[in-house]
């Protein structure tokens, strides 16, 4: 048995010599990572993408030299091996960003991650004492009397007590998801904040002990010219690896014919309605899991179609604003809880990288409005959204004056957040059981697996899937399943190595 330590350290992986043709559905980070991994070993890669750009949700829009991510995207992973891969990919393009995040709640600003001292300062000692009592009650109910955790509300309450849940998690979660926390699965909480204990918060804020072993993340890496440079760099390498490798943009995958094991025909349609097709030995799907069974031939039974239709997404409108002022705030992100403010989060691109604005005497903001296609926010015109956001910034947050707005654009993104409703796990299982019958068809990525991945998770899954296609025995679906708090880095994490796989001698 041989141990391979790193994706890029693989020296003697099987060379495929062009006998394989892998067709990748979707040019987001996950699909491109798989393509990036396999094309170096002689595998022919075709990527089919419905947008006119690569990057999926990791896109960066540009207008008059101002660059706007689709909501602030940071690079962060606890996996040092993946960080090394990232450094190799991005080289000199990496900048380090200091992380300063705050929550706006009922007219006050609270540091995020939550600090007890800051809560006392803003909300007062009675509130923190009340929060302490509700925490103790929760500890009694959930830890001693084993009260069951059935939904997101239970999960947060068990971890923080009712008062802190109500202050810092309920309203923001309901704004993001458009559903009451009682109707959302507890899985999201366990994936995002399982390792966060009230004791970590107290230790961080009261004792200010930042040992080498455990500390909240205060710095992260970012590509100087916007997050889209990560998928763009992967796409550049794929196309450079072989003339045979293609990335078809503005091409929507509309059908997949399965002729037998590792024998597929993928059909895609361009914006003019012209149909093309290509044969594939393997298909890597990053298109929404709820769509895939509906375009497969042979078709899925009704039970699978029903499960597929039940998987839903939350959509997103980002509002990119250019301002005639030098700086709005020092925040990396500001989370806005209040329901009467249209957006739920904002960031100032200049605080991430100076290269995001062409004129340093000006600045810009990206506001994230969580919505669902067809709801009251989605149905507002761009003009109405821009005007309302500028008013909220001026009158509710006091951040700008109306005459400082030079320009704004709204960017509408569908399928931004896979919803974890109470049935999503059962529905995914029904679909995955059906897909297991298609040998050579792989699902990966955020929408592709209906898993709340960050970009690093999608890339890690994609790279590992690449290795699986190259013949290694890896469980790429294992990524982003561990219950952990993403904001804490421990010395243990630094040693974690997802790429350690054993190879037949
Ligand atoms: C507001 C916001 C903030 C975020 N912040 C961060 C952050 O700070 N850090 C971080 O790491 N991650 C962040 N993320 C998450 C990150 O954007 C995603 O994890 C990542 O983009 C997922 O990559 P993916 O390839 O799995 O999916 P996607 O990016 O969704 O890519 C899927 C691709 O498939 C294409 N596609 C779909 N259907 C078809 C079809 N029928 N035919 C052809 N193509 C199709 C889509 O157009 C898309 O390009 C954030 C996401 C959002 C929405």
Coordinates of C-alpha atoms and ligand atoms in Angstrom, one line a residue:
X1 CA 0.0 0.0 0.0
X2 CA 1.3 3.5 -0.8
X3 CA 0.3 6.7 0.9
X4 CA -0.2 9.8 -1.2
X5 CA 0.0 13.0 0.8
X6 CA -1.1 15.7 -1.4
X7 CA -3.1 16.3 -4.6
X8 CA -0.1 17.9 -6.4
X9 CA 2.4 15.5 -5.0
X10 CA 1.0 12.6 -6.9
X11 CA 3.8 11.4 -9.2
X12 CA 2.8 8.0 -10.4
X13 CA -1.0 8.1 -10.8
X14 CA -2.3 6.2 -13.8
X15 CA -1.9 8.2 -17.0
X16 CA -5.2 8.1 -18.9
X17 CA -3.7 8.9 -22.3
X18 CA -6.8 10.5 -23.6
X19 CA -8.9 7.3 -23.5
X20 CA -11.3 8.9 -21.1
X21 CA -13.6 11.8 -21.9
X22 CA -15.1 13.4 -18.8
X23 CA -18.0 15.9 -19.4
X24 CA -18.5 18.3 -16.5
X25 CA -21.9 19.9 -16.1
X26 CA -21.3 23.4 -14.7
X27 CA -18.2 25.6 -14.6
X28 CA -18.4 26.5 -10.9
X29 CA -15.5 25.8 -8.5
X30 CA -16.5 22.2 -7.9
X31 CA -16.7 21.2 -11.6
X32 CA -13.6 23.1 -12.5
X33 CA -11.6 21.5 -9.6
X34 CA -12.5 18.0 -10.9
X35 CA -11.4 19.1 -14.4
X36 CA -8.3 20.7 -13.1
X37 CA -7.3 17.5 -11.2
X38 CA -7.8 15.1 -14.1
X39 CA -6.7 17.0 -17.1
X40 CA -3.1 16.8 -16.0
X41 CA -3.2 13.1 -16.4
X42 CA -4.3 12.9 -20.0
X43 CA -8.0 12.9 -19.4
X44 CA -9.9 14.9 -22.0
X45 CA -12.2 17.4 -20.3
X46 CA -15.3 19.2 -21.7
X47 CA -17.1 21.6 -19.4
X48 CA -20.6 22.7 -20.3
X49 CA -21.8 25.9 -18.5
X50 CA -25.1 27.8 -19.0
X51 CA -23.7 31.2 -17.9
X52 CA -21.5 33.4 -20.2
X53 CA -18.8 33.2 -17.5
X54 CA -17.0 30.6 -15.4
X55 CA -17.2 30.6 -11.7
X56 CA -20.9 30.0 -10.8
X57 CA -21.7 31.7 -7.5
X58 CA -18.0 32.7 -7.1
X59 CA -18.5 35.3 -9.8
X60 CA -17.1 38.9 -9.6
X61 CA -19.0 41.5 -11.7
X62 CA -17.2 44.5 -13.1
X63 CA -18.6 47.9 -14.0
X64 CA -16.4 50.9 -14.9
X65 CA -13.4 49.4 -13.2
X66 CA -15.3 48.6 -9.9
X67 CA -15.3 44.9 -9.0
X68 CA -18.1 43.3 -7.0
X69 CA -18.1 39.7 -5.7
X70 CA -21.5 38.1 -5.5
X71 CA -21.5 38.7 -1.8
X72 CA -18.1 38.8 0.0
X73 CA -16.3 35.5 -0.5
X74 CA -13.3 34.7 1.7
X75 CA -10.9 31.8 1.2
X76 CA -10.8 29.8 4.3
X77 CA -10.2 26.1 5.0
X78 CA -8.9 24.2 8.0
X79 CA -7.2 21.8 5.6
X80 CA -3.5 23.0 5.2
X81 CA -3.0 20.6 2.3
X82 CA -5.9 22.4 0.5
X83 CA -4.4 25.8 1.5
X84 CA -1.1 24.7 -0.2
X85 CA -3.0 23.8 -3.3
X86 CA -4.7 27.2 -3.2
X87 CA -1.3 29.0 -2.8
X88 CA 0.1 27.1 -5.8
X89 CA -2.9 28.0 -7.9
X90 CA -3.1 31.6 -7.0
X91 CA 0.5 32.5 -6.5
X92 CA 1.2 36.2 -6.4
X93 CA -2.5 37.1 -6.6
X94 CA -3.2 36.3 -2.9
X95 CA -3.8 39.1 -0.5
X96 CA -4.4 38.7 3.3
X97 CA -7.5 40.4 4.7
X98 CA -8.0 41.2 8.3
X99 CA -11.5 40.0 9.4
X100 CA -13.7 42.5 11.3
X101 CA -17.3 41.5 11.2
X102 CA -20.2 43.0 13.1
X103 CA -23.9 42.3 13.6
X104 CA -26.4 45.2 13.4
X105 CA -29.2 44.4 15.8
X106 CA -31.9 46.8 17.0
X107 CA -29.8 49.9 16.4
X108 CA -26.6 48.5 18.0
X109 CA -23.4 47.0 16.6
X110 CA -22.2 43.7 18.0
X111 CA -18.9 42.0 17.1
X112 CA -19.1 38.7 15.2
X113 CA -18.2 36.1 16.3
X114 CA -20.1 37.1 19.4
X115 CA -18.2 38.5 22.4
X116 CA -19.7 38.5 25.8
X117 CA -18.1 41.8 26.8
X118 CA -19.4 43.4 23.7
X119 CA -23.0 42.1 24.4
X120 CA -22.8 43.4 27.9
X121 CA -21.7 46.8 26.6
X122 CA -24.4 47.0 24.0
X123 CA -27.3 45.2 25.6
X124 CA -26.6 45.8 29.2
X125 CA -26.0 43.5 32.2
X126 CA -29.7 42.5 32.7
X127 CA -29.9 41.1 29.2
X128 CA -26.7 39.1 29.6
X129 CA -27.9 37.7 32.9
X130 CA -31.2 36.8 31.3
X131 CA -29.2 35.2 28.5
X132 CA -27.2 33.3 31.1
X133 CA -30.4 32.0 32.7
X134 CA -31.9 30.8 29.5
X135 CA -28.6 29.1 28.6
X136 CA -28.6 27.2 31.9
X137 CA -32.2 26.2 31.3
X138 CA -31.4 24.9 27.9
X139 CA -28.4 23.0 29.2
X140 CA -30.7 21.4 31.7
X141 CA -33.3 20.5 29.0
X142 CA -31.0 19.3 26.3
X143 CA -28.0 17.9 28.1
X144 CA -29.5 16.5 31.3
X145 CA -33.1 15.7 30.3
X146 CA -32.1 14.8 26.7
X147 CA -34.8 16.9 25.0
X148 CA -34.7 16.1 21.3
X149 CA -33.4 18.5 18.7
X150 CA -35.9 18.5 15.8
X151 CA -35.1 21.7 13.9
X152 CA -32.9 24.8 13.6
X153 CA -34.5 26.6 16.5
X154 CA -33.9 23.6 18.9
X155 CA -30.3 23.3 17.7
X156 CA -29.5 27.0 18.3
X157 CA -31.3 27.1 21.6
X158 CA -29.5 23.9 22.8
X159 CA -26.2 25.6 22.0
X160 CA -26.7 29.2 23.2
X161 CA -30.0 29.3 25.1
X162 CA -33.2 31.0 24.0
X163 CA -32.2 34.7 24.5
X164 CA -28.9 34.6 22.5
X165 CA -30.7 32.5 19.8
X166 CA -33.4 35.2 19.6
X167 CA -30.8 38.0 19.5
X168 CA -28.3 36.7 17.1
X169 CA -29.6 33.7 15.1
X170 CA -33.4 33.7 14.7
X171 CA -34.0 36.9 12.7
X172 CA -30.9 36.6 10.5
X173 CA -31.6 32.9 9.7
X174 CA -35.2 33.7 8.9
X175 CA -34.1 36.5 6.6
X176 CA -31.7 34.2 4.8
X177 CA -34.0 31.3 4.4
X178 CA -37.4 32.9 4.3
X179 CA -38.8 30.3 6.6
X180 CA -39.3 30.1 10.4
X181 CA -36.4 28.3 12.1
X182 CA -38.9 25.6 13.3
X183 CA -39.3 24.6 9.6
X184 CA -35.6 24.3 9.0
X185 CA -33.4 21.3 9.7
X186 CA -30.9 21.3 12.6
X187 CA -28.2 20.0 10.2
X188 CA -27.3 23.5 9.1
X189 CA -26.4 24.5 12.7
X190 CA -24.4 21.3 13.3
X191 CA -22.5 21.8 10.0
X192 CA -21.7 25.4 10.8
X193 CA -21.3 25.8 14.5
X194 CA -21.1 22.5 16.2
X195 CA -17.7 23.2 17.7
X196 CA -18.7 26.6 19.1
X197 CA -19.5 26.5 22.7
X198 CA -20.6 29.3 24.9
X199 CA -17.3 28.7 26.8
X200 CA -15.2 29.4 23.7
X201 CA -17.1 32.7 23.4
X202 CA -16.5 33.6 27.0
X203 CA -12.9 32.5 26.9
X204 CA -12.3 34.6 23.8
X205 CA -14.0 37.7 25.0
X206 CA -13.5 37.7 28.8
X207 CA -10.1 36.1 29.3
X208 CA -8.7 37.1 25.9
X209 CA -6.8 33.8 25.8
X210 CA -5.7 33.1 22.3
X211 CA -3.7 30.0 22.6
X212 CA -1.9 28.4 19.6
X213 CA -4.4 25.6 19.9
X214 CA -7.7 27.4 19.4
X215 CA -8.5 30.8 18.1
X216 CA -11.3 32.5 16.2
X217 CA -10.3 33.3 12.6
X218 CA -9.0 36.8 12.3
X219 CA -7.4 36.8 8.9
X220 CA -8.1 35.1 5.6
X221 CA -6.7 34.8 2.1
X222 CA -8.4 36.5 -0.9
X223 CA -7.6 36.9 -4.6
X224 CA -6.5 40.5 -5.2
X225 CA -8.8 41.1 -8.2
X226 CA -11.9 39.3 -6.8
X227 CA -13.0 35.8 -6.0
X228 CA -13.7 34.8 -9.6
X229 CA -10.0 34.6 -10.2
X230 CA -10.0 31.2 -8.4
X231 CA -12.3 29.5 -10.9
X232 CA -10.7 31.5 -13.7
X233 CA -7.3 30.2 -12.8
X234 CA -8.6 26.7 -12.8
X235 CA -10.3 27.2 -16.2
X236 CA -7.1 28.7 -17.6
X237 CA -5.1 25.6 -16.6
X238 CA -7.7 23.2 -18.0
X239 CA -7.7 24.9 -21.4
X240 CA -3.9 25.2 -21.4
X241 CA -3.5 21.5 -20.5
X242 CA -4.6 20.2 -23.9
X243 CA -6.1 21.6 -27.1
X244 CA -8.8 18.9 -26.8
X245 CA -10.1 20.4 -23.6
X246 CA -13.1 22.7 -24.1
X247 CA -15.3 25.0 -21.9
X248 CA -18.6 25.7 -23.6
X249 CA -20.3 28.8 -22.2
X250 CA -23.9 29.8 -22.7
X251 CA -24.7 26.1 -23.0
X252 CA -27.5 24.7 -20.9
X253 CA -27.4 20.9 -20.3
X254 CA -30.8 19.7 -21.2
X255 CA -30.5 15.9 -21.5
X256 CA -28.2 13.0 -20.5
X257 CA -28.6 9.7 -22.3
X258 CA -27.2 6.7 -20.4
X259 CA -26.3 3.9 -22.8
X260 CA -24.6 1.7 -20.2
X261 CA -21.7 1.8 -17.8
X262 CA -19.4 4.7 -18.6
X263 CA -21.2 5.4 -21.9
X264 CA -23.1 8.7 -22.0
X265 CA -24.4 11.2 -24.4
X266 CA -24.7 14.8 -23.0
X267 CA -27.1 17.2 -24.8
X268 CA -26.8 20.9 -24.4
X269 CA -28.5 23.9 -25.9
X270 CA -27.1 27.3 -26.7
X271 CA -28.9 30.6 -26.2
X272 CA -30.2 30.5 -29.8
X273 CA -31.9 27.2 -29.1
X274 CA -29.4 25.1 -31.1
X275 CA -28.8 21.6 -29.7
X276 CA -25.4 19.9 -29.6
X277 CA -24.2 16.7 -28.0
X278 CA -21.0 15.0 -26.9
X279 CA -20.2 11.5 -25.8
X280 CA -18.6 10.9 -22.4
X281 CA -17.1 8.0 -20.5
X282 CA -17.9 9.8 -17.2
X283 CA -20.2 12.7 -16.4
X284 CA -19.6 15.0 -13.4
X285 CA -22.7 16.9 -12.5
X286 CA -22.7 20.1 -10.5
X287 CA -26.1 21.2 -11.7
X288 CA -28.8 21.2 -9.0
X289 CA -29.5 17.7 -7.6
X290 CA -33.2 18.5 -8.0
X291 CA -32.8 19.0 -11.7
X292 CA -30.5 16.1 -12.6
X293 CA -33.0 13.2 -12.4
X294 CA -35.4 15.1 -14.5
X295 CA -33.0 15.3 -17.5
X296 CA -31.8 11.8 -17.3
X297 CA -32.7 9.1 -19.8
X298 CA -33.8 6.4 -18.8
X299 CA -36.2 8.6 -16.8
X300 CA -36.7 8.5 -13.1
X301 CA -39.7 6.9 -11.4
X302 CA -42.3 9.3 -10.0
X303 CA -41.1 8.9 -6.4
X304 CA -37.7 10.3 -7.5
X305 CA -39.2 13.1 -9.5
X306 CA -41.3 14.1 -6.5
X307 CA -38.2 14.1 -4.3
X308 CA -36.3 16.1 -6.9
X309 CA -39.1 18.7 -7.1
X310 CA -39.1 19.0 -3.3
X311 CA -35.5 20.3 -3.1
X312 CA -35.6 24.0 -3.1
X313 CA -33.2 27.0 -3.1
X314 CA -33.2 30.5 -1.8
X315 CA -32.3 33.1 -4.5
X316 CA -30.2 36.3 -4.1
X317 CA -30.2 39.8 -5.4
X318 CA -26.9 41.6 -4.9
X319 CA -26.9 45.4 -5.1
X320 CA -23.6 46.9 -6.2
X321 CA -23.3 50.5 -5.2
X322 CA -20.5 53.0 -6.1
X323 CA -20.1 55.9 -3.7
X324 CA -18.5 59.3 -3.8
X325 CA -16.8 58.9 -0.4
X326 CA -13.5 57.3 0.7
X327 CA -14.8 54.6 3.1
X328 CA -18.0 53.6 4.7
X329 CA -16.8 51.3 7.5
X330 CA -13.9 49.1 8.5
X331 CA -16.0 45.9 8.5
X332 CA -15.3 42.9 6.4
X333 CA -18.9 42.0 6.7
X334 CA -21.9 43.6 8.4
X335 CA -24.8 41.2 9.2
X336 CA -28.1 43.1 9.3
X337 CA -30.7 41.4 11.4
X338 CA -33.6 43.9 11.3
X339 CA -36.5 42.8 9.1
X340 CA -37.3 46.4 8.0
X341 CA -33.9 46.7 6.3
X342 CA -34.1 45.1 2.8
X343 CA -30.6 43.6 2.8
X344 CA -29.2 41.0 5.2
X345 CA -25.5 41.5 4.8
X346 CA -23.1 44.0 3.2
X347 CA -19.4 44.3 2.5
X348 CA -17.1 47.0 1.3
X349 CA -14.9 45.4 -1.5
X350 CA -12.1 48.0 -0.9
X351 CA -11.7 46.6 2.6
X352 CA -10.8 43.2 1.1
X353 CA -8.5 44.4 -1.7
X354 CA -7.7 47.9 -2.9
X355 CA -7.8 46.6 -6.5
X356 CA -11.6 46.3 -6.2
X357 CA -12.0 50.0 -6.8
X358 CA -10.2 52.0 -9.6
X359 CA -10.2 55.4 -7.7
X360 CA -9.2 55.2 -4.0
X361 CA -11.1 58.5 -3.2
X362 CA -14.3 56.5 -3.9
X363 CA -15.6 53.3 -2.5
X364 CA -18.3 50.7 -3.2
X365 CA -20.7 48.4 -1.3
X366 CA -22.3 45.0 -2.1
X367 CA -25.6 44.4 -0.4
X368 CA -27.1 41.0 -0.2
X369 CA -30.9 40.7 -0.5
X370 CA -32.1 37.2 0.2
X371 CA -35.3 36.3 -1.7
X372 CA -37.1 33.7 -3.6
X373 CA -38.0 34.1 -7.3
X374 CA -41.5 35.5 -7.5
X375 CA -41.6 36.9 -3.9
X376 CA -42.1 40.6 -3.0
X377 CA -38.3 41.4 -3.1
X378 CA -37.7 39.5 -6.4
X379 CA -40.6 41.3 -8.0
X380 CA -39.3 44.8 -7.2
X381 CA -37.7 46.5 -10.2
X382 CA -33.9 47.2 -10.0
X383 CA -34.7 50.9 -9.6
X384 CA -37.0 50.2 -6.6
X385 CA -34.4 47.9 -5.0
X386 CA -31.6 50.4 -5.5
X387 CA -33.6 53.3 -4.1
X388 CA -34.8 51.3 -1.1
X389 CA -31.3 50.1 -0.3
X390 CA -29.9 53.6 -0.5
X391 CA -32.6 54.8 1.8
X392 CA -31.9 52.0 4.3
X393 CA -28.2 52.9 4.2
X394 CA -28.9 56.5 4.8
X395 CA -31.7 56.6 7.2
X396 CA -31.4 53.3 9.2
X397 CA -27.7 52.7 9.3
X398 CA -26.5 56.3 8.8
X399 CA -23.8 55.0 6.4
X400 CA -24.2 57.3 3.4
X401 CA -26.0 60.4 2.1
X402 CA -28.2 59.9 -0.9
X403 CA -26.2 62.3 -3.1
X404 CA -23.0 60.2 -2.5
X405 CA -24.4 57.4 -4.7
X406 CA -22.7 57.5 -8.1
X407 CA -24.0 54.3 -9.6
X408 CA -25.6 51.0 -8.7
X409 CA -26.5 47.7 -10.4
X410 CA -28.6 44.8 -9.2
X411 CA -27.4 41.2 -10.0
X412 CA -30.0 38.5 -9.7
X413 CA -28.7 35.0 -8.9
X414 CA -31.0 32.0 -8.8
X415 CA -30.3 28.9 -6.7
X416 CA -27.9 30.6 -4.3
X417 CA -28.7 28.7 -1.1
X418 CA -29.8 25.0 -1.0
X419 CA -32.6 25.0 1.6
X420 CA -32.4 22.4 4.4
X421 CA -36.1 22.0 5.1
X422 CA -37.2 19.2 7.4
X423 CA -37.5 16.6 4.6
X424 CA -34.4 17.5 2.6
X425 CA -32.3 14.6 3.9
X426 CA -34.9 12.0 3.0
X427 CA -35.4 13.5 -0.5
X428 CA -31.7 13.5 -1.2
X429 CA -31.5 9.8 -0.2
X430 CA -34.2 8.9 -2.6
X431 CA -32.5 10.7 -5.5
X432 CA -29.0 9.4 -4.6
X433 CA -30.3 5.8 -4.5
X434 CA -31.7 6.3 -8.0
X435 CA -28.5 7.9 -9.3
X436 CA -26.4 5.1 -8.0
X437 CA -27.7 3.0 -10.9
X438 CA -25.8 5.1 -13.4
X439 CA -22.2 3.9 -13.5
X440 CA -19.9 6.7 -14.4
X441 CA -22.2 9.5 -13.3
X442 CA -20.9 11.6 -10.3
X443 CA -22.5 14.4 -8.4
X444 CA -20.4 17.1 -6.7
X445 CA -20.6 20.6 -5.4
X446 CA -23.1 22.8 -3.6
X447 CA -26.2 22.6 -5.7
X448 CA -24.9 19.3 -7.2
X449 CA -25.2 17.5 -3.9
X450 CA -27.7 20.0 -2.3
X451 CA -25.2 20.6 0.5
X452 CA -24.4 24.0 2.0
X453 CA -20.8 24.1 0.8
X454 CA -18.4 26.9 0.9
X455 CA -16.2 27.3 -2.1
X456 CA -13.3 25.4 -0.4
X457 CA -15.6 22.5 0.3
X458 CA -16.8 22.4 -3.3
X459 CA -13.2 22.6 -4.5
X460 CA -12.0 19.9 -2.1
X461 CA -14.9 17.6 -3.2
X462 CA -14.1 18.4 -6.8
X463 CA -10.4 17.6 -6.4
X464 CA -11.1 14.4 -4.6
X465 CA -13.7 13.3 -7.2
X466 CA -10.9 13.9 -9.8
X467 CA -8.7 11.5 -7.9
X468 CA -11.5 9.0 -7.7
X469 CA -11.9 9.2 -11.5
X470 CA -8.2 8.7 -11.8
X471 CA -8.6 5.4 -10.0
X472 CA -8.0 6.2 -6.3
X473 CA -10.2 4.9 -3.6
X474 CA -11.4 8.1 -2.1
X475 CA -14.7 9.1 -0.4
X476 CA -15.1 12.6 -1.8
X477 CA -18.7 12.8 -0.4
X478 CA -17.1 12.9 3.1
X479 CA -16.2 16.6 2.7
X480 CA -18.3 19.1 4.7
X481 CA -20.1 16.4 6.7
X482 CA -18.1 16.7 9.9
X483 CA -20.0 18.7 12.6
X484 CA -17.6 21.6 13.2
X485 CA -17.5 25.3 13.8
X486 CA -16.0 27.0 10.8
X487 CA -14.8 30.0 12.7
X488 CA -12.3 28.2 14.9
X489 CA -9.0 26.9 13.8
X490 CA -7.1 24.5 16.0
X491 CA -3.7 23.1 15.9
X492 CA -5.3 19.7 15.2
X493 CA -6.9 21.1 12.1
X494 CA -3.6 22.2 10.7
X495 CA -2.5 18.5 10.6
X496 CA -5.8 17.3 9.1
X497 CA -5.2 15.9 5.6
X498 CA -8.1 14.9 3.5
X499 CA -5.9 13.9 0.6
X500 CA -4.2 11.1 2.5
X501 CA -5.3 8.0 0.5
X502 CA -3.9 4.6 0.2
X503 CA -3.0 3.2 -3.2
X504 CA -2.7 -0.4 -4.2
X505 CA 1.0 -1.3 -4.3
Ligands
LIG1 C1 -23.7 35.4 -1.0 C2 -22.8 34.3 -0.9 C3 -21.6 34.4 -0.2 C4 -20.7 33.3 -0.1 N1 -19.5 33.5 0.6 C5 -18.6 32.5 0.6 C6 -17.4 32.7 1.3 O1 -17.1 33.7 1.9 N2 -16.4 31.7 1.2 C7 -16.7 30.6 0.5 O2 -15.8 29.7 0.4 N3 -17.9 30.3 -0.1 C8 -18.8 31.3 -0.1 N4 -20.0 31.1 -0.8 C9 -20.3 29.8 -1.4 C10 -19.7 29.6 -2.8 O3 -20.2 30.6 -3.6 C11 -20.2 28.2 -3.3 O4 -19.8 27.2 -2.3 C12 -19.5 27.8 -4.6 O5 -19.7 28.7 -5.6 C13 -20.1 26.5 -5.0 O6 -19.4 26.0 -6.1 P1 -20.1 24.9 -7.0 O7 -19.3 24.6 -8.2 O8 -20.4 23.7 -6.1 O9 -21.6 25.5 -7.4 P2 -21.9 26.7 -8.3 O10 -21.0 27.9 -8.0 O11 -23.4 26.9 -8.0 O12 -21.7 26.2 -9.8 C14 -22.6 25.4 -10.4 C15 -22.5 25.8 -11.9 O13 -23.4 25.0 -12.7 C16 -24.1 25.8 -13.7 N5 -25.3 25.1 -14.1 C17 -26.4 24.9 -13.4 N6 -27.3 24.3 -14.1 C18 -26.8 24.1 -15.4 C19 -27.2 23.5 -16.6 N7 -28.4 22.9 -16.7 N8 -26.4 23.4 -17.6 C20 -25.1 24.0 -17.5 N9 -24.6 24.6 -16.4 C21 -25.5 24.6 -15.3 C22 -24.3 27.1 -13.0 O14 -24.5 28.1 -13.9 C23 -23.0 27.3 -12.2 O15 -22.0 27.9 -12.9 C24 -21.0 32.1 -0.8 C25 -22.1 32.0 -1.6 C26 -23.0 33.0 -1.6 C27 -24.3 32.9 -2.4

